[in-house]
Each structure stands twice: as C-alpha cells, then as structure tokens.
mmCIF file with all atom_site columns, C-alpha atoms in Angstrom:
data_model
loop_
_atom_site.group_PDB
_atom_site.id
_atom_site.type_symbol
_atom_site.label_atom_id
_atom_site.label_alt_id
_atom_site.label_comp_id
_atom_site.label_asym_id
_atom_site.label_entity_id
_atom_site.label_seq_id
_atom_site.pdbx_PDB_ins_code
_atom_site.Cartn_x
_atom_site.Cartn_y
_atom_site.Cartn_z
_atom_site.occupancy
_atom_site.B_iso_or_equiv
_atom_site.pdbx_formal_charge
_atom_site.auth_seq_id
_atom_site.auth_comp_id
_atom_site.auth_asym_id
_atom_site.auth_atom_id
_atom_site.pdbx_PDB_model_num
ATOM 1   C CA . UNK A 1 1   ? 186.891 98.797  -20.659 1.00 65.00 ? 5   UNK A CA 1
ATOM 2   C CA . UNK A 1 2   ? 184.237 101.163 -22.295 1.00 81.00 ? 6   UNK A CA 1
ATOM 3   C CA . UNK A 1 3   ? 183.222 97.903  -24.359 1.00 81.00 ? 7   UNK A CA 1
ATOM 4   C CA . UNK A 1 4   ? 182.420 95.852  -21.644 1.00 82.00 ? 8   UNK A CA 1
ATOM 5   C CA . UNK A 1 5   ? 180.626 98.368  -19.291 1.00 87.00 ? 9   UNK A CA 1
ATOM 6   C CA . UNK A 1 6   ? 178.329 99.180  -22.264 1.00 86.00 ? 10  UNK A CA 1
ATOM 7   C CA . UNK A 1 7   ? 177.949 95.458  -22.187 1.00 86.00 ? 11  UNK A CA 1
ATOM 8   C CA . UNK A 1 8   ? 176.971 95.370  -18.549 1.00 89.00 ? 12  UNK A CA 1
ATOM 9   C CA . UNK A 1 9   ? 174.965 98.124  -19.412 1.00 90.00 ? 13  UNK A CA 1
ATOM 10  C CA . UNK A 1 10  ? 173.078 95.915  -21.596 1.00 88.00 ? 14  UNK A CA 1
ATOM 11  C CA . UNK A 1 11  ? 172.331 93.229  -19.525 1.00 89.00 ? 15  UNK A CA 1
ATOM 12  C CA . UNK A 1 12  ? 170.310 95.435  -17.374 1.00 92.00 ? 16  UNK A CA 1
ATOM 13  C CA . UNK A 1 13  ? 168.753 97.064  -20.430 1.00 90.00 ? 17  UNK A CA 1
ATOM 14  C CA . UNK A 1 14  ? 167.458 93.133  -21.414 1.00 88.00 ? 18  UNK A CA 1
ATOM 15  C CA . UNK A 1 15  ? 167.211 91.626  -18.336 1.00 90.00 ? 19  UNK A CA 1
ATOM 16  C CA . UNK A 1 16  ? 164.847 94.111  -16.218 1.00 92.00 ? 20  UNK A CA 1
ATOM 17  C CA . UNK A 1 17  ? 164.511 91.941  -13.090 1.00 92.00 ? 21  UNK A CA 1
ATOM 18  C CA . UNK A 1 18  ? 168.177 92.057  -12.167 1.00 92.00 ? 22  UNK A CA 1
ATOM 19  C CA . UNK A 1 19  ? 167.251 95.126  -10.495 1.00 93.00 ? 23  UNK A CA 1
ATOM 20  C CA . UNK A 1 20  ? 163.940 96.088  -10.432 1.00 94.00 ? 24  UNK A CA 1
ATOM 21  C CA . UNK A 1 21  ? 163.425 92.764  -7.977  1.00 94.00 ? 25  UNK A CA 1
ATOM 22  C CA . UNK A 1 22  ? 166.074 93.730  -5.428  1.00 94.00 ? 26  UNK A CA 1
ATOM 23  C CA . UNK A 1 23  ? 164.038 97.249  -5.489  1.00 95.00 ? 27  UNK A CA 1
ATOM 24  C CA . UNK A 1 24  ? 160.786 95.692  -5.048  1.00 95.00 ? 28  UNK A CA 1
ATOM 25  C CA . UNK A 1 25  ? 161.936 93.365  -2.019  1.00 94.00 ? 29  UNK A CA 1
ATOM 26  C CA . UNK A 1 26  ? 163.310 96.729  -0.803  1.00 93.00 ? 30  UNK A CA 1
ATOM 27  C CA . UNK A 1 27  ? 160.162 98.582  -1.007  1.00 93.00 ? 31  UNK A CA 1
ATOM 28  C CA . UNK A 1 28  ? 158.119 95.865  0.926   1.00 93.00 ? 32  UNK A CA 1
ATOM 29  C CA . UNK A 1 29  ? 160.405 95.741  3.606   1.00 89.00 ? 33  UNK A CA 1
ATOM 30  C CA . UNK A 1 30  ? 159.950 100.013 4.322   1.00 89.00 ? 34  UNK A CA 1
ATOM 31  C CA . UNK A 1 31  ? 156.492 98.743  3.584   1.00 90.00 ? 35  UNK A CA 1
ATOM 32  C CA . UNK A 1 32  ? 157.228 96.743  6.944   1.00 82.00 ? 36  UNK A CA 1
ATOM 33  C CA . UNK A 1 33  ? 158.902 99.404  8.634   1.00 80.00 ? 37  UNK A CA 1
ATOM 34  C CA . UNK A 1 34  ? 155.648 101.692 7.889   1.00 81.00 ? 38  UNK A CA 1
ATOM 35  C CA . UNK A 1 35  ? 153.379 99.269  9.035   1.00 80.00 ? 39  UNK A CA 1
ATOM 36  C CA . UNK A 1 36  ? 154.362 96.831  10.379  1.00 71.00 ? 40  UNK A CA 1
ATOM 37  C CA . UNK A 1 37  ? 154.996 96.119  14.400  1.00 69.00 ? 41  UNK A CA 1
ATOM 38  C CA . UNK A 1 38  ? 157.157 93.730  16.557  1.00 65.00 ? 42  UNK A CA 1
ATOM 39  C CA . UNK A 1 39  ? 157.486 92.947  20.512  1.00 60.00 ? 43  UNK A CA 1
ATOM 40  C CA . UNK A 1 40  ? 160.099 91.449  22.093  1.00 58.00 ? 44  UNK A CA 1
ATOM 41  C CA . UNK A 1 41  ? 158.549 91.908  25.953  1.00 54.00 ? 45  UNK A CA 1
ATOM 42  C CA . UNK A 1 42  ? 159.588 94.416  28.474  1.00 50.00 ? 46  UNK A CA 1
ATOM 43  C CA . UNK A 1 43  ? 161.906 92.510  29.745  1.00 49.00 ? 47  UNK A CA 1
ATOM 44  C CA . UNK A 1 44  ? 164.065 91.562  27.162  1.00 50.00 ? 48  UNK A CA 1
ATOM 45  C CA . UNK A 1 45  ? 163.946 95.429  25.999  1.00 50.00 ? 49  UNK A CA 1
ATOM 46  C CA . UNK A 1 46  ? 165.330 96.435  29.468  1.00 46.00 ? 50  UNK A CA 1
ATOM 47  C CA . UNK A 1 47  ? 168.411 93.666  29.287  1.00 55.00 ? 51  UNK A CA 1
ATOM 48  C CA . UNK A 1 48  ? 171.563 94.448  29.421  1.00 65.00 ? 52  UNK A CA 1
ATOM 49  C CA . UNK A 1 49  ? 173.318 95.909  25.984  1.00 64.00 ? 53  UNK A CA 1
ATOM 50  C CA . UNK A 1 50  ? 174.678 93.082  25.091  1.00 69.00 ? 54  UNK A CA 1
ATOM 51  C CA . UNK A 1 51  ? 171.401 91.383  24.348  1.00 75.00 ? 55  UNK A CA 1
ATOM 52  C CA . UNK A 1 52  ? 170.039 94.137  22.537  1.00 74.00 ? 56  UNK A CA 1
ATOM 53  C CA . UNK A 1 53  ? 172.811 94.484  20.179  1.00 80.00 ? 57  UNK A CA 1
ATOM 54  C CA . UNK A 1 54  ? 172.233 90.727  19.478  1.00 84.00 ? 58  UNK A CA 1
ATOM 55  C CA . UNK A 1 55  ? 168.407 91.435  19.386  1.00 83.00 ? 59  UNK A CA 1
ATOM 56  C CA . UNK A 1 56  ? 170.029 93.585  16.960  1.00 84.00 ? 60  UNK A CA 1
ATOM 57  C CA . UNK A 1 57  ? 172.380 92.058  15.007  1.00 86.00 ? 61  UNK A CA 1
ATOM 58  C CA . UNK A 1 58  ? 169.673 89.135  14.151  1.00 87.00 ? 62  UNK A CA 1
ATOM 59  C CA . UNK A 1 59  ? 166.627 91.651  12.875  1.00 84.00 ? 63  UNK A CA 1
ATOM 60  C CA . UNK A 1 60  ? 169.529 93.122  10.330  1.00 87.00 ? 64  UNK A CA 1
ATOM 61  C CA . UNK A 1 61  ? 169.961 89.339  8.785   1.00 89.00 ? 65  UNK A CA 1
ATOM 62  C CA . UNK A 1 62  ? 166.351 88.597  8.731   1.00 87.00 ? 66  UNK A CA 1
ATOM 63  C CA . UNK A 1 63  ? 166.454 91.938  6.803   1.00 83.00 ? 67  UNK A CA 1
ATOM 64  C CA . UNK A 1 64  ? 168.517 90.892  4.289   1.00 88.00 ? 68  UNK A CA 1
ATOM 65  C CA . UNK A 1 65  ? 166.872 87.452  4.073   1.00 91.00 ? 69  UNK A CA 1
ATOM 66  C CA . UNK A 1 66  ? 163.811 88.180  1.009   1.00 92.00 ? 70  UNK A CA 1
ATOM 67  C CA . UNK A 1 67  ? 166.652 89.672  -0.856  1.00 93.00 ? 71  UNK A CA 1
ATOM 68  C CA . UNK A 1 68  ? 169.364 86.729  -0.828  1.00 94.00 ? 72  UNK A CA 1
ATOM 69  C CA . UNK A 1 69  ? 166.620 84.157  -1.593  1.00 94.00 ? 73  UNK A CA 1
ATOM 70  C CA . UNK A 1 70  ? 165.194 86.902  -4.099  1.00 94.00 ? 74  UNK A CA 1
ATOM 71  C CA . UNK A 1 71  ? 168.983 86.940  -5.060  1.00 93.00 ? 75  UNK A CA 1
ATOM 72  C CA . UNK A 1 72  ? 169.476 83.081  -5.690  1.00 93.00 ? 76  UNK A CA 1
ATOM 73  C CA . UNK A 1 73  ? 166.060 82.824  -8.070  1.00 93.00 ? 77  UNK A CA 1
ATOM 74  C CA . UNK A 1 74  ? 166.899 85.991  -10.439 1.00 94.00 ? 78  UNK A CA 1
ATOM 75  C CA . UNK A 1 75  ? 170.938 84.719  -11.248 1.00 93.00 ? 79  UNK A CA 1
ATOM 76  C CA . UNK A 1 76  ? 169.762 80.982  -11.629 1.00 93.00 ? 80  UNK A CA 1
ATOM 77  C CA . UNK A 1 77  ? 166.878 81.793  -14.423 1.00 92.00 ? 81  UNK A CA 1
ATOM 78  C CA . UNK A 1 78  ? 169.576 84.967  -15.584 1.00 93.00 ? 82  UNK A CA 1
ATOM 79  C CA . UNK A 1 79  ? 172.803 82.605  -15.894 1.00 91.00 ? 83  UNK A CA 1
ATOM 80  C CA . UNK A 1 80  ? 170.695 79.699  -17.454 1.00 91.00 ? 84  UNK A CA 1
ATOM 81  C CA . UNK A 1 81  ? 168.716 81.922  -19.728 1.00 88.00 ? 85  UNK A CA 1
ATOM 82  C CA . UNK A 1 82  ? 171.174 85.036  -21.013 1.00 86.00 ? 86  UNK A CA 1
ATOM 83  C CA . UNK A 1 83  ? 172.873 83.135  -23.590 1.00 85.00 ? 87  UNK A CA 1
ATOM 84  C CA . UNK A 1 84  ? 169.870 80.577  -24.442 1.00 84.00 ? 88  UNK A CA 1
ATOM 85  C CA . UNK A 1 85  ? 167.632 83.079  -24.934 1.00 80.00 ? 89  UNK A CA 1
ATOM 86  C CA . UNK A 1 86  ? 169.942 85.749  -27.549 1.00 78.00 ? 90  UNK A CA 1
ATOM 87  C CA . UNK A 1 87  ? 169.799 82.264  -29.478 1.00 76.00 ? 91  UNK A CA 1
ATOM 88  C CA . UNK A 1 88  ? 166.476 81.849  -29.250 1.00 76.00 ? 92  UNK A CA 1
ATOM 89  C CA . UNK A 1 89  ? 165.000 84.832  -31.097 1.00 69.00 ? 93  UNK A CA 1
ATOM 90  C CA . UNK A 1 90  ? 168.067 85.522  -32.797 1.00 71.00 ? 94  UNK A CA 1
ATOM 91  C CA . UNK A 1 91  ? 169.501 88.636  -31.367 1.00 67.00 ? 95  UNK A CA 1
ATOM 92  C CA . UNK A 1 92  ? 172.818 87.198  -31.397 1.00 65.00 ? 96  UNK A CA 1
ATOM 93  C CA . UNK A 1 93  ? 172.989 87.400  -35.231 1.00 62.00 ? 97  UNK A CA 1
ATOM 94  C CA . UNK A 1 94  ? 173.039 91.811  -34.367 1.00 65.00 ? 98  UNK A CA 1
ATOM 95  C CA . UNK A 1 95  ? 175.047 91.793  -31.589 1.00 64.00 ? 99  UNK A CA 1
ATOM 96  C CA . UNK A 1 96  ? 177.419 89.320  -33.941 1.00 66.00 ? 100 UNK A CA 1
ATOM 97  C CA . UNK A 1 97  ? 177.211 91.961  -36.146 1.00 67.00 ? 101 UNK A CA 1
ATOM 98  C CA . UNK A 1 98  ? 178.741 94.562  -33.626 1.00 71.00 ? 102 UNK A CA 1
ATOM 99  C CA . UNK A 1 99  ? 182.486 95.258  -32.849 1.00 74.00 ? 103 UNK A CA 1
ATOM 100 C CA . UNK A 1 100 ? 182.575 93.014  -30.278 1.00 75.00 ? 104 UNK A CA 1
ATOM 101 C CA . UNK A 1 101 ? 184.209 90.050  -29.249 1.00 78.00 ? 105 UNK A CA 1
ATOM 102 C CA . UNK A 1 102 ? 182.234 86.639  -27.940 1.00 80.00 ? 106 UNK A CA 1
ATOM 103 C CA . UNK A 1 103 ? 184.900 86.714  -24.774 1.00 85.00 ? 107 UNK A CA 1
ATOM 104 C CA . UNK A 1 104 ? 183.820 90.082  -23.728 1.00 84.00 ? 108 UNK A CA 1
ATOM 105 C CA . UNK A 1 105 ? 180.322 89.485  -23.987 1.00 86.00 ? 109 UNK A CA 1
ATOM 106 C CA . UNK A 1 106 ? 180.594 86.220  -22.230 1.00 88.00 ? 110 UNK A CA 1
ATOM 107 C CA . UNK A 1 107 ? 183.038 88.061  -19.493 1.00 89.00 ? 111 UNK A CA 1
ATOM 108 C CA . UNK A 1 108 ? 180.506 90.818  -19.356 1.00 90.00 ? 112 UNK A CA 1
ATOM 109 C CA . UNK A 1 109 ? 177.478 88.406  -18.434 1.00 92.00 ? 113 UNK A CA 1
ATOM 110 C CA . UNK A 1 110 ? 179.614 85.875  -16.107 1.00 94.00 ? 114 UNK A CA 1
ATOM 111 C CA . UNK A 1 111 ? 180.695 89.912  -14.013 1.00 94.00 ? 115 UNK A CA 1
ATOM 112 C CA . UNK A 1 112 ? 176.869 90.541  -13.676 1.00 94.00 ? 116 UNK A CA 1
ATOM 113 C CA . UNK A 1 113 ? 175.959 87.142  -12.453 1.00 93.00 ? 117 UNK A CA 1
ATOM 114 C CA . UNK A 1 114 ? 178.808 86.787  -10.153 1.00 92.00 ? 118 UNK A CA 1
ATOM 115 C CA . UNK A 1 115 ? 180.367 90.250  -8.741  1.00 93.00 ? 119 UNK A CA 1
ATOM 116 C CA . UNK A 1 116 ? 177.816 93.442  -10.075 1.00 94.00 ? 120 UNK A CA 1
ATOM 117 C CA . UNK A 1 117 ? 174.259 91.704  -9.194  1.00 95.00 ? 121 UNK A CA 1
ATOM 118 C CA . UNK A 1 118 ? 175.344 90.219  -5.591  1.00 95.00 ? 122 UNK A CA 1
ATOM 119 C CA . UNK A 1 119 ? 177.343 93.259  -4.165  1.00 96.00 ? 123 UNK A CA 1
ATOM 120 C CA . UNK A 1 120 ? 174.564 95.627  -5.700  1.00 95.00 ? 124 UNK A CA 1
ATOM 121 C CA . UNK A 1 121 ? 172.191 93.723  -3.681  1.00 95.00 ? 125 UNK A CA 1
ATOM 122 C CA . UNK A 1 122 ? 174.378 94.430  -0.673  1.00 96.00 ? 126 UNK A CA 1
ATOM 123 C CA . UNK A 1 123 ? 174.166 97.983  -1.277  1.00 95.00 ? 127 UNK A CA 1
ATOM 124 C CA . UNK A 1 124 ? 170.765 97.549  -1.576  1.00 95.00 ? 128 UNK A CA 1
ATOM 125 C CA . UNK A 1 125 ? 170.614 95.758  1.556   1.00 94.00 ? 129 UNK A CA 1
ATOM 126 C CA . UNK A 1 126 ? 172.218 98.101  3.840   1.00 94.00 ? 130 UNK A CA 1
ATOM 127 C CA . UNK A 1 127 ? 170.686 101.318 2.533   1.00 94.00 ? 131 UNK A CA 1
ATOM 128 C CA . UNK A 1 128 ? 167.040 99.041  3.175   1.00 93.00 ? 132 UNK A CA 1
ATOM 129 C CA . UNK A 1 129 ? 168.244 99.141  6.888   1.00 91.00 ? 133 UNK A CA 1
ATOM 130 C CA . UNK A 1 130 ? 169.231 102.160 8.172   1.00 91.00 ? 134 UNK A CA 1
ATOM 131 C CA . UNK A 1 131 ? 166.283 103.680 6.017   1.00 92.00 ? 135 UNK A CA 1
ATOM 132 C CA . UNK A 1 132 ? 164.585 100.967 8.145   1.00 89.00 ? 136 UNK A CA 1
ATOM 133 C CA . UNK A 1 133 ? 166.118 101.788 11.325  1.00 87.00 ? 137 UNK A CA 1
ATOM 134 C CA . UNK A 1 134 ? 165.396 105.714 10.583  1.00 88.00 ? 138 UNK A CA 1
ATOM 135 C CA . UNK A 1 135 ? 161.415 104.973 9.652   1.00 86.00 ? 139 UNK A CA 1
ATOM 136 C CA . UNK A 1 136 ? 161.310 102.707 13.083  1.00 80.00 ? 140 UNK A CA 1
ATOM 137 C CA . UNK A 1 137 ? 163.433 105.567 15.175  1.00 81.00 ? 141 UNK A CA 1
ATOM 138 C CA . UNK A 1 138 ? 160.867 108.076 14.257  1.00 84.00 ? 142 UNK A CA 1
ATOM 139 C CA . UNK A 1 139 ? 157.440 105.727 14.714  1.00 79.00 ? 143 UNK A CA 1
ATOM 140 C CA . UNK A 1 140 ? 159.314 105.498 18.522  1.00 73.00 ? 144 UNK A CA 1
ATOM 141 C CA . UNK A 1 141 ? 159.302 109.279 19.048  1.00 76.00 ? 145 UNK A CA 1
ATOM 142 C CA . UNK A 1 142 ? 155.493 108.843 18.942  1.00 76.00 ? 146 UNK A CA 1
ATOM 143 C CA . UNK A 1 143 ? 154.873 105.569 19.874  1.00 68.00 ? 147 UNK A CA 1
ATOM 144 C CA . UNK A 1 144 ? 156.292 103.947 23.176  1.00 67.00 ? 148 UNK A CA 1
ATOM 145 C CA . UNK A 1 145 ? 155.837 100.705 22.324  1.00 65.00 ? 149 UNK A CA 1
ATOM 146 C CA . UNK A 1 146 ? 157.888 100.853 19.135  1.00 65.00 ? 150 UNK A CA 1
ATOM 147 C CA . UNK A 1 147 ? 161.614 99.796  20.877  1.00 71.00 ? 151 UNK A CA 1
ATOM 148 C CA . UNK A 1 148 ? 164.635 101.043 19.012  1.00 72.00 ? 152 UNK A CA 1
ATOM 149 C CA . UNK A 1 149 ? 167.173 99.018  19.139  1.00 75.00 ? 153 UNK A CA 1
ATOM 150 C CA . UNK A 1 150 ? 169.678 100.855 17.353  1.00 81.00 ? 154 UNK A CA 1
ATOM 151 C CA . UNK A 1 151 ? 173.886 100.230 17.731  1.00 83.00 ? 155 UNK A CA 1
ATOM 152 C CA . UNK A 1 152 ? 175.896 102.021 15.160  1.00 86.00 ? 156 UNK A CA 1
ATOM 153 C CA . UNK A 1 153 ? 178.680 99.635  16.211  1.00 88.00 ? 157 UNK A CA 1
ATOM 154 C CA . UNK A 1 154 ? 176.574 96.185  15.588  1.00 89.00 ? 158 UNK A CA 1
ATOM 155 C CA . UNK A 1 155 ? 175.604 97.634  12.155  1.00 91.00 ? 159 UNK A CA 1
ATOM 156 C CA . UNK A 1 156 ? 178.570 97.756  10.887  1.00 93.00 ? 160 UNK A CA 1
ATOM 157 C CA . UNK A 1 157 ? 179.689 94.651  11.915  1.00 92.00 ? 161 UNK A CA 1
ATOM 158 C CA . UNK A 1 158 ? 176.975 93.185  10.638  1.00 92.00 ? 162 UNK A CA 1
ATOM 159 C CA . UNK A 1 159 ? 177.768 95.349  7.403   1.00 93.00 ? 163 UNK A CA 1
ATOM 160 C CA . UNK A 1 160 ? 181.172 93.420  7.163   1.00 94.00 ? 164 UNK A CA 1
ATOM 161 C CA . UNK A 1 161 ? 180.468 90.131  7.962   1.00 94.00 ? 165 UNK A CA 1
ATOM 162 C CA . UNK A 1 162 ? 177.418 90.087  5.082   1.00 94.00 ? 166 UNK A CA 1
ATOM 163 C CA . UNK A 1 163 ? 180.374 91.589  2.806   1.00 96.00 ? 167 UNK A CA 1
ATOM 164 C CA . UNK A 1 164 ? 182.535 88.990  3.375   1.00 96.00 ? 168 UNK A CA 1
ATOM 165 C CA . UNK A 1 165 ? 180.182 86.377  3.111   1.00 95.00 ? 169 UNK A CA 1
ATOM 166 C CA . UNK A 1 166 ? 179.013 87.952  -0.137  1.00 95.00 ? 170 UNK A CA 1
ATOM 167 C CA . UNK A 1 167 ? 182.780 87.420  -1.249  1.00 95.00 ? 171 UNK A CA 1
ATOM 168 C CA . UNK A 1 168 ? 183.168 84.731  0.113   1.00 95.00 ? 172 UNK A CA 1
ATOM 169 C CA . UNK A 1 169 ? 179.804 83.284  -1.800  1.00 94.00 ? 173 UNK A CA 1
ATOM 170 C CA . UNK A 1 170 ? 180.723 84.704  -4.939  1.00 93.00 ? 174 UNK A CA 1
ATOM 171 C CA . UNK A 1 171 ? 184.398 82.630  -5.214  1.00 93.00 ? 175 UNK A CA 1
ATOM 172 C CA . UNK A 1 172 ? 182.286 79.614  -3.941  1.00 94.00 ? 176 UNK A CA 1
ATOM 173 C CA . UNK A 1 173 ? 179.735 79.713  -6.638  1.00 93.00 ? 177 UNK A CA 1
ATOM 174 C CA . UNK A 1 174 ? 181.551 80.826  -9.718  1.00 93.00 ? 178 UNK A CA 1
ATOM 175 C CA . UNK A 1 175 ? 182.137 77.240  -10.782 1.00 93.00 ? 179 UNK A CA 1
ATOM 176 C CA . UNK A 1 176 ? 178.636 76.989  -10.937 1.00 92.00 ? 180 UNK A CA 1
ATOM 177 C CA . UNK A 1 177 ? 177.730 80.500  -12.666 1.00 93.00 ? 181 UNK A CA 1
ATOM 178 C CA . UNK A 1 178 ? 180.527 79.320  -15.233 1.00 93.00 ? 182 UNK A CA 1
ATOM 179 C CA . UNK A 1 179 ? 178.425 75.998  -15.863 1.00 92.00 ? 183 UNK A CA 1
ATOM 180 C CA . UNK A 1 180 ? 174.893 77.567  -16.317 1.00 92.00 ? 184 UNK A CA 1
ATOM 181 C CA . UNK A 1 181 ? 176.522 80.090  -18.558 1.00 91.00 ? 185 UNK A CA 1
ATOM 182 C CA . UNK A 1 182 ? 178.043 77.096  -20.540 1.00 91.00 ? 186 UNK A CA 1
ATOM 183 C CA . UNK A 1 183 ? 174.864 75.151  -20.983 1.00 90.00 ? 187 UNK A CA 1
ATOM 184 C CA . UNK A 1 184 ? 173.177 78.701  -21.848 1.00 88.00 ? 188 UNK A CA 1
ATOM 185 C CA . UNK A 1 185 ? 175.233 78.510  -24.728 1.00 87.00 ? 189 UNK A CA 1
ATOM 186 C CA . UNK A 1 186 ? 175.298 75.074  -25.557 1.00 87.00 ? 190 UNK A CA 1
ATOM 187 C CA . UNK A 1 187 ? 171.833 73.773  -24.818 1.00 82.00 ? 191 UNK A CA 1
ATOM 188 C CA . UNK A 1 188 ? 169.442 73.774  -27.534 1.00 82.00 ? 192 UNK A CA 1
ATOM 189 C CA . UNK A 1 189 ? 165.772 73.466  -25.367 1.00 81.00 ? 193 UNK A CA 1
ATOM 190 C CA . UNK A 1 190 ? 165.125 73.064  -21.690 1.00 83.00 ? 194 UNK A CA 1
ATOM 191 C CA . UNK A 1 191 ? 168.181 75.092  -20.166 1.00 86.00 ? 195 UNK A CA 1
ATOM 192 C CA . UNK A 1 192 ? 167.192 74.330  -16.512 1.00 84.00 ? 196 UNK A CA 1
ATOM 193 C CA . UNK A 1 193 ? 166.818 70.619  -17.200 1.00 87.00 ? 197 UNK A CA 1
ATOM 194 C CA . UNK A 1 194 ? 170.051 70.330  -18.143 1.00 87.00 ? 198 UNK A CA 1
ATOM 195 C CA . UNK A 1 195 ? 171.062 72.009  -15.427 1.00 87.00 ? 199 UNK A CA 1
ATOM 196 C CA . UNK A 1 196 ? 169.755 69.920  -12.826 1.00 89.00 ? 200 UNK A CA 1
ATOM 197 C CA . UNK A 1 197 ? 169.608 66.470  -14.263 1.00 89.00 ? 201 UNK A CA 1
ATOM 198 C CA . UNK A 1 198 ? 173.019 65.702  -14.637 1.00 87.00 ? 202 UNK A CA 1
ATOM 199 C CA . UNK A 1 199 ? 174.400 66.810  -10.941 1.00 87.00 ? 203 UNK A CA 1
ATOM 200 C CA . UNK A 1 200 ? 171.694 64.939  -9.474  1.00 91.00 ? 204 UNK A CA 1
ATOM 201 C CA . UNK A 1 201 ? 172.250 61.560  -11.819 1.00 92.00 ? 205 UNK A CA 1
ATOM 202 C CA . UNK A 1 202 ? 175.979 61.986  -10.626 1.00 91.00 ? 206 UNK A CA 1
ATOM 203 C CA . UNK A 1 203 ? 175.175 62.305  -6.787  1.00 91.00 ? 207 UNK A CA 1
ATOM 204 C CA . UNK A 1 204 ? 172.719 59.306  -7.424  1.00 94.00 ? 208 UNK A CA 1
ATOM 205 C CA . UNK A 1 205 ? 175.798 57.038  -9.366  1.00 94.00 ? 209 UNK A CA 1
ATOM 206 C CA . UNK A 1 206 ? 177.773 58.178  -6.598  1.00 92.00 ? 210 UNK A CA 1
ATOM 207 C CA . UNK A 1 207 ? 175.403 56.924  -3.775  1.00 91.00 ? 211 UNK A CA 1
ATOM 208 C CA . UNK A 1 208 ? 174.839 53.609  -5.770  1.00 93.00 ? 212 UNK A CA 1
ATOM 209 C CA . UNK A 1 209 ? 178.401 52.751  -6.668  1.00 92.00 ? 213 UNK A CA 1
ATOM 210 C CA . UNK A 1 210 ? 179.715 53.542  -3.079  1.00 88.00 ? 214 UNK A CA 1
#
C-alpha cells in the first residue's frame, strides 16, 4: 500500500496540472464571487421557497461546470500521455530500475485517472461553493441588491447527487481510461490519433454496413 501511494504521489509530482488546474478554475470562480454580479428580478427573488431553492440548486451546477469540462481535458491528455511520455524520454528505464512492479504502476496511474482526480475535483467543487456562498452572503450585508439565496438543505442535495453522478461517471468511463492507458503504452507516436481514429472508423463501418 505504501508502494502505490508513493506512486500516486508521483503522478502529481510529474503531472502538475492534475491539480494545479482544478485550483485555478477554483480561484476564478471566487474571482466571480468578488466581482462579479447577477439579477434574477424582484420578483422572482420574492417567490415562494421553492423557486429559490431551485434558483438555487441550478447556480451550484453551473458552479461546478468550468471544473468538469476542465476535468474531461486534463484526464484525456493525462491517460493518453502518462505512459507515452515515460517512454518517450526514457524515464521508464529508472523507474524500471526501482522495486517496483509494472502492475502497480499501471494500477497507480489507472486510480488517479479514474477515482483520486474526479472525487478530488468534487472536493474541490464543494469547498468553491460555500466559500462562494460565504463571499456572496457578506457582499449582501452591504449591498441590497446582492440576493442570497442560500438553503443548507438544497446544498447538500446537490452535494449528493454530483457524488453519485461522479460514481456513477467513473464506473461508466473506466473502459475508456483502461483503453487510453493501453494505447499510452503501446503507441509509438501520435497517442491521441490513435485514440480517436479507430472508434470513429468503427461507428462509420457501422453506419455503412447497417
């Protein structure tokens, strides 16, 4: 178990924008919260509760929007490059050279790109809003036209339906993770071609033959 975390470890030590992206979509958004300004009329922010939780519950996705796209870029170029790239300039011939087996590392990489990256973004994510809601609370104290819209009950439903959809996600595309890691580590030049050219010639077979 020690072996593998330092492995983890690793991958953040060589692969920087695993995290510091997530941050940086994190710090624009307080950037927004600072900032920024939004009106939904008088009228809507005088509805009854149940509206304004929606109001809500939809401003917490959009939230979380940057950083699942954000998400989706960083673990393509990470799962298609991580192996390619230790190849590449050689690297693997030290890390060869180490105690360790080629399972673990590939077990360590496939974790990152599939369970430790997404539900770190989550954490990520959620911290983002109620630091959010807190900077937007306080702008209202001295500004009336800044509505909170606050609901401790909507956040955490929101909370657990993102988690499960992050789990959810994560089963889903694991087949694919699996197969970028496998042409990472087969592929000799143009990782990302190979990635996309043969699921779209199949889809395009498939369209002709049937």
């Amino acid at each position: 178990m020690n072996t593998v975390l330092t492995l983890i470890r690793r991958e953040f030590w060589e692969h920087r924008a695993l995290w510091i992206a997530p941050l940086a979509v994190a710090a624009l958004v307080m950037l927004g919260a600072v900032i920024g300004h939004a009106s939904i009329g008088s009228d809507t922010a005088a509805a009854e509760p149940g509206v304004r939780n929606g109001l809500f519950g939809i401003a917490l996705l959009l939230f979380g929007t940057p950083q699942w796209i954000t998400l989706s870029v960083i673990l393509w170029f990470y799962s298609v490059d991580c192996l390619y790239a230790e190849r590449k300039d050689r690297s693997i011939l030290f890390w060869k050279s180490m105690p360790v087996s080629d399972r673990e590392t590939v077990v360590s990489k496939f974790l990152v790109a599939a369970l430790i990256v997404p539900f770190g973004v989550f954490v990520v994510t959620s911290v983002t809003s109620l630091l959010f809601c807190a900077v937007w609370a306080v702008r209202g104290l001295f500004d009336p036209s800044v509505i909170n819209l606050w609901d401790t009950g909507t956040w955490f439903r929101i909370q657990g339906l993102t988690f499960v959809s992050v789990l959810v996600a994560t089963l889903w595309y694991a087949p694919l993770t699996a197969y970028l890691l496998m042409l990472s580590a087969w592929a000799r030049r143009n990782v990302s071609v190979w990635a996309i050219v043969p699921p779209l010639a199949a889809v395009i077979v498939e369209q002709i033959a049937f």
